[in-house]
Short mmCIF file of C-alpha atoms and ligand atoms in Angstrom, two decimals:
data_model
loop_
_atom_site.label_atom_id
_atom_site.label_comp_id
_atom_site.label_asym_id
_atom_site.label_seq_id
_atom_site.Cartn_x
_atom_site.Cartn_y
_atom_site.Cartn_z
CA MET A 13 159.02 137.82 139.99
CA LYS A 14 156.39 136.42 137.69
CA ASN A 15 152.86 136.29 138.98
CA LYS A 16 151.55 132.87 137.95
CA ARG A 17 147.89 133.61 138.80
CA LYS A 18 146.12 134.71 135.69
CA LEU A 19 143.52 137.47 135.96
CA SER A 20 140.05 136.63 134.68
CA LEU A 21 138.43 138.39 131.75
CA PRO A 22 136.02 140.39 133.95
CA ALA A 23 138.97 141.56 136.02
CA TRP A 24 140.72 142.70 132.86
CA ILE A 25 137.58 144.51 131.69
CA PHE A 26 137.44 146.36 135.03
CA ILE A 27 141.09 147.27 134.71
CA GLY A 28 140.48 148.45 131.13
CA MET A 29 137.62 150.68 132.26
CA PHE A 30 139.49 152.32 135.16
CA ALA A 31 142.66 152.73 133.13
CA GLY A 32 140.50 154.34 130.43
CA ILE A 33 139.00 156.81 132.94
CA LEU A 34 142.46 157.76 134.17
CA ALA A 35 143.85 158.09 130.65
CA GLY A 36 140.78 160.14 129.66
CA LEU A 37 141.38 162.53 132.56
CA CYS A 38 144.98 162.95 131.41
CA PHE A 39 143.74 163.89 127.92
CA LEU A 40 141.03 166.28 129.11
CA GLY A 41 142.65 169.24 127.44
CA ASN A 42 143.49 167.33 124.31
CA PRO A 43 140.51 165.32 123.07
CA GLU A 44 141.79 165.65 119.49
CA PHE A 45 144.52 163.19 120.26
CA THR A 46 142.19 160.57 121.72
CA LYS A 47 139.74 161.08 118.87
CA GLU A 48 142.39 160.53 116.29
CA TRP A 49 144.50 157.80 117.83
CA ILE A 50 142.64 155.97 120.61
CA LYS A 51 138.99 156.05 119.58
CA PRO A 52 139.64 154.27 116.24
CA ILE A 53 140.94 151.24 118.10
CA GLY A 54 137.71 151.21 120.08
CA THR A 55 135.85 151.54 116.82
CA ILE A 56 137.58 148.49 115.42
CA TYR A 57 136.39 146.54 118.44
CA ILE A 58 132.82 147.79 118.02
CA ASN A 59 132.89 147.07 114.30
CA LEU A 60 133.89 143.47 114.95
CA LEU A 61 131.06 143.09 117.42
CA LYS A 62 128.58 144.73 115.06
CA PHE A 63 129.51 142.53 112.15
CA LEU A 64 128.64 139.55 114.28
CA VAL A 65 125.23 140.79 115.41
CA VAL A 66 123.14 139.63 112.46
CA PRO A 67 124.57 136.09 112.39
CA VAL A 68 124.33 135.79 116.19
CA VAL A 69 120.68 136.88 116.24
CA LEU A 70 119.71 134.92 113.15
CA PHE A 71 121.22 131.61 114.17
CA SER A 72 120.82 131.81 117.92
CA ILE A 73 117.09 132.65 117.81
CA ALA A 74 116.41 130.08 115.10
CA ASP A 75 118.45 127.51 117.03
CA GLY A 76 116.69 128.52 120.26
CA VAL A 77 113.29 128.04 118.61
CA ILE A 78 114.32 124.67 117.16
CA SER A 79 115.69 123.46 120.48
CA LEU A 80 112.41 124.29 122.16
CA LYS A 81 111.23 121.33 120.08
CA ASP A 82 107.55 122.14 119.68
CA LEU A 83 105.78 125.18 118.42
CA LYS A 84 103.49 125.39 121.44
CA ARG A 85 106.49 125.77 123.74
CA VAL A 86 107.90 128.50 121.48
CA GLY A 87 104.61 130.32 121.80
CA SER A 88 104.46 130.02 125.59
CA VAL A 89 108.11 131.07 126.16
CA GLY A 90 107.73 133.89 123.64
CA LEU A 91 104.56 135.18 125.27
CA LYS A 92 106.02 135.14 128.80
CA THR A 93 109.14 136.90 127.56
CA PHE A 94 107.15 139.56 125.81
CA VAL A 95 104.88 140.24 128.78
CA TYR A 96 107.90 140.44 131.14
CA TYR A 97 109.67 142.87 128.81
CA MET A 98 106.67 145.14 128.38
CA CYS A 99 105.84 145.23 132.10
CA THR A 100 109.38 146.07 133.20
CA THR A 101 109.65 148.74 130.52
CA ALA A 102 106.39 150.39 131.53
CA LEU A 103 107.60 150.37 135.18
CA ALA A 104 110.85 151.96 134.00
CA VAL A 105 108.98 154.83 132.36
CA ILE A 106 106.92 155.34 135.50
CA ILE A 107 110.06 155.44 137.69
CA GLY A 108 111.62 157.95 135.25
CA LEU A 109 108.52 160.14 135.26
CA ILE A 110 108.15 160.16 139.07
CA LEU A 111 111.81 161.03 139.60
CA ALA A 112 111.94 163.70 136.91
CA THR A 113 108.74 165.29 138.19
CA ALA A 114 110.17 165.30 141.74
CA PHE A 115 113.26 167.15 140.56
CA LYS A 116 111.49 169.27 138.00
CA GLY A 117 111.72 172.41 140.14
CA LEU A 118 115.46 172.34 139.69
CA PHE A 119 115.28 172.23 135.90
CA PRO A 120 115.26 175.93 134.97
CA PRO A 121 113.21 177.11 131.97
CA LEU A 122 115.85 178.25 129.48
CA ASP A 123 115.48 181.75 128.06
CA SER A 124 113.71 181.80 124.76
CA VAL A 125 116.67 183.41 123.06
CA SER A 126 118.94 180.50 123.60
CA LEU A 127 116.12 178.08 122.77
CA GLY A 128 115.53 179.97 119.55
CA GLU A 129 119.10 179.25 118.58
CA LEU A 130 118.73 175.55 119.03
CA THR A 131 118.82 173.48 115.96
CA TYR A 132 118.54 169.76 116.19
CA GLU A 133 117.87 168.13 112.91
CA ALA A 134 115.35 165.64 114.02
CA LYS A 135 115.84 162.52 112.00
CA GLU A 136 112.44 161.37 111.09
CA SER A 137 111.04 159.35 113.92
CA PRO A 138 108.41 156.83 112.81
CA SER A 139 104.79 156.84 113.98
CA VAL A 140 103.54 154.11 116.32
CA MET A 141 101.86 152.17 113.48
CA GLN A 142 104.93 152.54 111.33
CA VAL A 143 107.03 150.92 114.07
CA ILE A 144 104.66 147.97 114.12
CA VAL A 145 104.55 147.61 110.33
CA ASN A 146 108.35 147.84 110.08
CA ILE A 147 108.70 144.73 112.26
CA PHE A 148 107.60 142.55 109.34
CA PRO A 149 110.15 142.17 106.55
CA ASP A 150 109.19 142.56 102.88
CA ASN A 151 112.47 141.08 101.75
CA LEU A 152 114.71 138.33 103.09
CA PHE A 153 118.06 140.09 102.76
CA LYS A 154 117.31 143.80 103.21
CA PRO A 155 116.97 143.67 107.01
CA MET A 156 120.20 141.67 107.30
CA VAL A 157 122.15 144.07 105.15
CA ASN A 158 120.83 147.07 107.12
CA ALA A 159 121.19 145.23 110.46
CA ASP A 160 117.51 146.04 111.04
CA MET A 161 117.04 143.79 114.03
CA LEU A 162 113.27 143.53 114.49
CA PRO A 163 112.63 142.06 111.03
CA VAL A 164 115.74 139.87 111.41
CA ILE A 165 114.16 138.46 114.59
CA VAL A 166 110.93 137.75 112.74
CA ILE A 167 112.89 135.98 110.00
CA SER A 168 114.78 133.83 112.49
CA ILE A 169 111.65 132.90 114.47
CA LEU A 170 109.90 131.92 111.23
CA LEU A 171 112.98 129.97 110.10
CA GLY A 172 113.02 128.04 113.38
CA ALA A 173 109.26 127.50 113.29
CA GLY A 174 109.48 126.31 109.69
CA VAL A 175 112.12 123.75 110.58
CA LEU A 176 109.94 122.43 113.44
CA ALA A 177 106.86 122.33 111.27
CA ALA A 178 108.70 120.41 108.51
CA GLY A 179 109.42 117.59 110.99
CA GLU A 180 111.78 114.90 109.65
CA LYS A 181 112.50 116.86 106.42
CA GLY A 182 113.51 119.97 108.35
CA LYS A 183 115.93 118.04 110.54
CA LYS A 184 118.99 118.51 108.34
CA ILE A 185 118.45 122.23 108.11
CA GLY A 186 117.97 122.29 111.88
CA ASP A 187 121.32 120.52 112.33
CA ALA A 188 122.98 122.97 109.94
CA ILE A 189 121.57 125.91 111.88
CA ASN A 190 122.83 124.37 115.10
CA CYS A 191 126.34 123.96 113.60
CA MET A 192 126.32 127.53 112.28
CA ASN A 193 125.31 128.74 115.70
CA GLU A 194 128.26 126.90 117.21
CA VAL A 195 130.66 128.42 114.69
CA VAL A 196 129.32 131.95 115.24
CA MET A 197 129.67 131.49 118.98
CA LYS A 198 133.31 130.48 118.58
CA ILE A 199 134.03 133.58 116.50
CA MET A 200 132.26 135.59 119.19
CA MET A 201 134.57 134.13 121.87
CA MET A 202 137.59 135.29 119.89
CA ILE A 203 136.30 138.84 119.67
CA ILE A 204 135.25 138.89 123.33
CA LYS A 205 138.86 138.29 124.32
CA ILE A 206 139.83 141.79 123.18
CA THR A 207 137.07 143.44 125.20
CA PRO A 208 139.47 144.97 127.81
CA LEU A 209 141.36 146.81 125.08
CA GLY A 210 138.17 147.98 123.39
CA VAL A 211 136.74 149.16 126.73
CA PHE A 212 139.96 151.03 127.57
CA CYS A 213 140.00 152.91 124.27
CA LEU A 214 136.34 153.82 124.30
CA MET A 215 136.39 154.98 127.89
CA THR A 216 139.50 157.12 127.38
CA ASN A 217 137.82 158.94 124.51
CA VAL A 218 134.47 159.46 126.32
CA VAL A 219 136.14 160.97 129.39
CA ALA A 220 138.47 163.14 127.33
CA GLU A 221 135.63 164.45 125.17
CA ASN A 222 132.87 164.91 127.71
CA GLY A 223 134.60 165.50 130.98
CA PRO A 224 134.24 169.31 131.16
CA LYS A 225 130.68 169.27 129.88
CA ILE A 226 129.41 167.40 132.88
CA VAL A 227 128.49 170.54 134.75
CA GLY A 228 125.48 172.50 135.86
CA THR A 229 121.96 171.59 134.89
CA LEU A 230 122.98 168.87 132.56
CA ALA A 231 124.85 167.17 135.35
CA LEU A 232 121.62 167.30 137.35
CA VAL A 233 119.53 165.71 134.61
CA ILE A 234 122.18 163.08 134.14
CA ALA A 235 122.15 162.49 137.88
CA VAL A 236 118.34 162.10 137.88
CA ALA A 237 118.50 159.61 135.01
CA TYR A 238 121.21 157.65 136.78
CA LEU A 239 119.19 157.67 139.98
CA GLY A 240 116.33 156.18 137.97
CA TYR A 241 118.67 153.57 136.50
CA LEU A 242 119.84 152.69 139.99
CA LEU A 243 116.33 152.48 141.45
CA HIS A 244 115.21 150.28 138.60
CA VAL A 245 118.15 147.92 139.10
CA VAL A 246 117.64 147.66 142.85
CA LEU A 247 113.84 147.57 142.97
CA ILE A 248 112.79 145.82 139.81
CA TYR A 249 115.77 143.68 138.87
CA GLY A 250 116.64 142.99 142.50
CA ALA A 251 113.11 141.71 143.12
CA SER A 252 113.01 139.82 139.85
CA VAL A 253 116.32 138.03 140.46
CA LYS A 254 115.52 137.26 144.09
CA PHE A 255 111.85 136.33 143.91
CA LEU A 256 111.34 135.15 140.37
CA SER A 257 114.68 133.49 139.66
CA GLY A 258 115.56 132.56 143.24
CA MET A 259 119.10 133.85 142.92
CA SER A 260 121.04 136.08 145.27
CA PRO A 261 121.18 139.61 143.76
CA LEU A 262 124.84 139.78 144.73
CA LYS A 263 125.64 136.67 142.79
CA PHE A 264 123.73 138.08 139.86
CA ALA A 265 125.63 141.39 140.08
CA LYS A 266 128.87 139.52 139.96
CA GLY A 267 127.82 137.33 137.09
CA ILE A 268 126.47 140.14 134.92
CA ALA A 269 129.39 142.54 135.58
CA PRO A 270 131.40 141.77 132.40
CA ALA A 271 128.40 142.31 130.16
CA PHE A 272 127.38 145.37 132.17
CA ILE A 273 130.76 147.03 131.64
CA CYS A 274 130.83 146.03 127.99
CA ALA A 275 127.40 147.67 127.51
CA PHE A 276 128.46 150.72 129.48
CA THR A 277 131.43 151.35 127.22
CA THR A 278 130.17 150.19 123.84
CA THR A 279 126.71 151.77 124.37
CA SER A 280 125.24 149.05 122.20
CA SER A 281 122.97 146.22 123.38
CA ASN A 282 123.62 144.42 120.11
CA ALA A 283 127.35 144.60 120.53
CA THR A 284 127.03 143.29 124.07
CA LEU A 285 124.74 140.43 123.12
CA PRO A 286 127.46 137.78 122.74
CA LEU A 287 128.94 138.59 126.16
CA ASN A 288 125.50 138.73 127.74
CA ILE A 289 124.67 135.22 126.45
CA GLU A 290 127.95 134.01 127.85
CA CYS A 291 127.35 135.62 131.30
CA CYS A 292 123.77 134.31 131.57
CA ASN A 293 124.74 130.76 130.65
CA LYS A 294 127.48 130.89 133.24
CA MET A 295 124.92 132.02 135.83
CA GLY A 296 122.86 128.93 135.08
CA ALA A 297 120.45 130.09 132.37
CA GLU A 298 119.42 127.35 129.92
CA PRO A 299 121.41 127.96 126.72
CA GLU A 300 118.35 127.36 124.56
CA ILE A 301 116.42 129.94 126.57
CA SER A 302 119.16 132.58 126.59
CA SER A 303 119.73 132.17 122.89
CA PHE A 304 116.07 132.98 122.35
CA VAL A 305 115.30 135.51 125.10
CA LEU A 306 118.48 137.60 124.97
CA PRO A 307 118.65 138.47 121.25
CA LEU A 308 114.97 139.31 121.44
CA GLY A 309 115.61 141.51 124.51
CA ALA A 310 118.60 143.25 122.89
CA THR A 311 116.15 144.51 120.29
CA ILE A 312 112.85 145.06 122.03
CA ASN A 313 113.60 145.39 125.75
CA MET A 314 115.10 148.74 126.67
CA ASP A 315 114.32 149.75 130.24
CA GLY A 316 117.23 152.14 130.50
CA THR A 317 116.18 153.85 127.30
CA ALA A 318 112.62 154.12 128.65
CA ILE A 319 113.84 155.82 131.85
CA TYR A 320 116.02 158.17 129.85
CA GLN A 321 113.15 159.09 127.56
CA ALA A 322 110.88 159.86 130.50
CA VAL A 323 113.47 161.99 132.27
CA ALA A 324 114.52 163.77 129.08
CA THR A 325 110.92 164.48 128.16
CA VAL A 326 110.11 166.11 131.52
CA PHE A 327 113.37 168.05 131.38
CA ILE A 328 112.94 169.36 127.82
CA ALA A 329 109.30 170.24 128.58
CA ALA A 330 110.49 172.16 131.66
CA CYS A 331 113.07 174.01 129.55
CA TYR A 332 110.22 175.21 127.37
CA GLY A 333 108.08 176.00 130.41
CA ILE A 334 105.55 173.27 129.48
CA ASP A 335 103.85 171.46 132.34
CA LEU A 336 103.00 167.82 131.77
CA THR A 337 99.47 166.91 132.76
CA LEU A 338 98.56 163.44 133.99
CA SER A 339 97.08 162.48 130.62
CA LYS A 340 100.25 163.62 128.88
CA MET A 341 102.25 161.52 131.29
CA ALA A 342 100.08 158.50 130.49
CA MET A 343 100.84 159.17 126.82
CA VAL A 344 104.54 159.27 127.65
CA VAL A 345 104.28 155.84 129.30
CA LEU A 346 102.66 154.42 126.20
CA THR A 347 104.87 156.06 123.59
CA ALA A 348 108.12 155.60 125.52
CA THR A 349 107.36 151.90 125.97
CA LEU A 350 106.71 151.56 122.26
CA ALA A 351 109.65 153.80 121.34
CA SER A 352 111.97 151.60 123.35
CA VAL A 353 110.67 148.55 121.45
CA GLY A 354 111.44 150.33 118.20
CA THR A 355 114.84 151.51 119.40
CA ALA A 356 117.67 149.63 117.77
CA GLY A 357 120.27 148.21 120.11
CA VAL A 358 122.94 150.59 118.82
CA SER A 359 124.66 153.65 120.17
CA GLY A 360 122.49 156.77 120.28
CA ALA A 361 119.33 155.16 118.91
CA GLY A 362 117.31 156.10 122.02
CA MET A 363 117.81 159.77 121.36
CA ILE A 364 116.36 159.48 117.84
CA MET A 365 113.31 157.68 119.18
CA LEU A 366 112.91 160.40 121.85
CA ALA A 367 111.55 162.55 119.03
CA MET A 368 108.55 160.21 118.82
CA VAL A 369 107.76 160.69 122.51
CA LEU A 370 108.17 164.48 122.37
CA THR A 371 105.99 164.78 119.29
CA SER A 372 103.23 162.74 120.84
CA ILE A 373 102.78 165.27 123.63
CA GLY A 374 103.54 168.44 121.70
CA VAL A 375 107.00 169.28 123.10
CA PRO A 376 109.31 170.84 120.47
CA VAL A 377 111.66 168.22 119.07
CA GLU A 378 114.43 170.85 118.78
CA GLY A 379 114.75 170.52 122.57
CA ILE A 380 116.75 167.38 121.97
CA ALA A 381 119.63 169.70 121.08
CA ILE A 382 119.90 170.67 124.79
CA ILE A 383 120.90 167.19 125.77
CA ALA A 384 122.37 165.85 122.56
CA GLY A 385 125.89 166.89 123.52
CA VAL A 386 125.92 164.63 126.54
CA ASP A 387 123.80 161.86 125.13
CA LYS A 388 126.73 159.51 125.31
CA ILE A 389 126.72 159.74 129.07
CA PHE A 390 123.00 158.92 129.26
CA ASP A 391 123.55 156.16 126.74
CA MET A 392 126.26 154.44 128.74
CA GLY A 393 123.96 153.95 131.74
CA ARG A 394 120.82 153.14 129.75
CA THR A 395 122.50 150.51 127.64
CA ALA A 396 123.96 148.81 130.75
CA LEU A 397 120.45 148.73 132.16
CA ASN A 398 118.97 147.48 128.92
CA ILE A 399 121.11 144.36 128.81
CA THR A 400 120.71 143.72 132.56
CA GLY A 401 116.95 143.60 132.11
CA ASP A 402 117.33 141.02 129.35
CA ALA A 403 119.51 138.89 131.60
CA THR A 404 116.97 138.90 134.46
CA CYS A 405 114.33 137.69 132.02
CA ALA A 406 116.57 134.89 130.71
CA LEU A 407 117.17 133.66 134.25
CA TRP A 408 113.49 133.78 135.15
CA ILE A 409 112.28 131.95 132.07
CA SER A 410 115.05 129.36 132.53
CA LYS A 411 113.84 128.78 136.08
CA LEU A 412 110.23 128.38 134.90
CA GLU A 413 111.25 125.91 132.20
CA HIS A 414 113.37 124.02 134.70
CA LYS A 415 110.45 123.69 137.05
CA LYS A 416 108.20 122.59 134.18
CA SER A 417 110.55 119.85 133.05
CA ALA A 418 111.09 118.71 136.66
CA ARG A 419 107.33 118.34 137.01
CA VAL A 420 107.14 116.38 133.78
N1 LIG B 508 122.34 152.39 123.07
C1 LIG B 508 121.10 151.75 123.51
C2 LIG B 508 121.25 150.24 123.39
O1 LIG B 508 121.96 149.76 122.56
C3 LIG B 508 119.91 152.21 122.81
C4 LIG B 508 119.70 153.65 123.12
O2 LIG B 508 120.31 154.51 122.51
O3 LIG B 508 118.89 153.90 124.01
O4 LIG B 508 120.62 149.53 124.14
#
């Protein structure tokens, strides 16, 4: 008998994820197969999402700026967004530090022999000032070609601001940007439709590759990080959604679920951006706000990454028998917040930026090798958290703007 009721996309994404876990368990002993045959299909899905990131960010932020209609409003929305992002990220680091310190006794110092064998080729992690300087592009096309999102954001904000400042003469360009945004969104919808398949393939491979490694101490550190993620969701996002946006947290959880799962499996905030915009708009965010706040958040707001960096720092320091003083912890709050701003919304970027945090407090960067093997598991949770934080901000700012226009 044919079942006439069609399942929704979120339902299919759920099914894809669970089927992927089951399939991954079946392939536990044979990750070669999944690597060769199943992962590439997931990679095609991620590639398609990635190729769309620059046009989505470029046109949606520029369009968002233009639709805010006056430069003053752009400034006020931008400032509120930035302050919200920085505060929630700093809170995330603090939650991570408190939790990791509470469980520190269970992280055993590793014997120096095995530490001596560690080799992690730290990719060069930029200094704090370098991160700030790199935000500003010295070329129009370079950041787009390299998918370097912070400068792309600056370009799109300036493009939108330029159109507004040009008044009547900028109107045609504004309309063109609006049309391009519409076209890009349509392409995005096509790609989103294959999310369940992408999620299935990626999940299968992750479980098949990492399943047996989730044991012992690493499992504990992973558990601490995930506890931090959970606390942050419940305490910070729960409060933000309920008290700032006036929405039931349950309704929010339901609305954000598709994007959450997409982030969990793709481990890329950028790749999840299209779906996140879609979910937020469905939950009642103003499209012009979400198209400004979310792309910005996908690049600069990384609460999950911040928690991970705090937990990983305490853990690696413990492995080397280094105790973190209060002043070092304060340094971690500062550098991890900045590192998460500089972290690109792509898979694994948070681990590279971890080097910046470790260096700032004198913990050997080679320690990253201890957790590098299971970084994917940290990354899944932290990315899901990263995009959820962006969504809470989009809902809050939308509510504020709503109230403002109602008053007017
Ligand atoms: N994968 C994360 C993201 O895209 C970044 C990270 O590695 O922490 O949000």
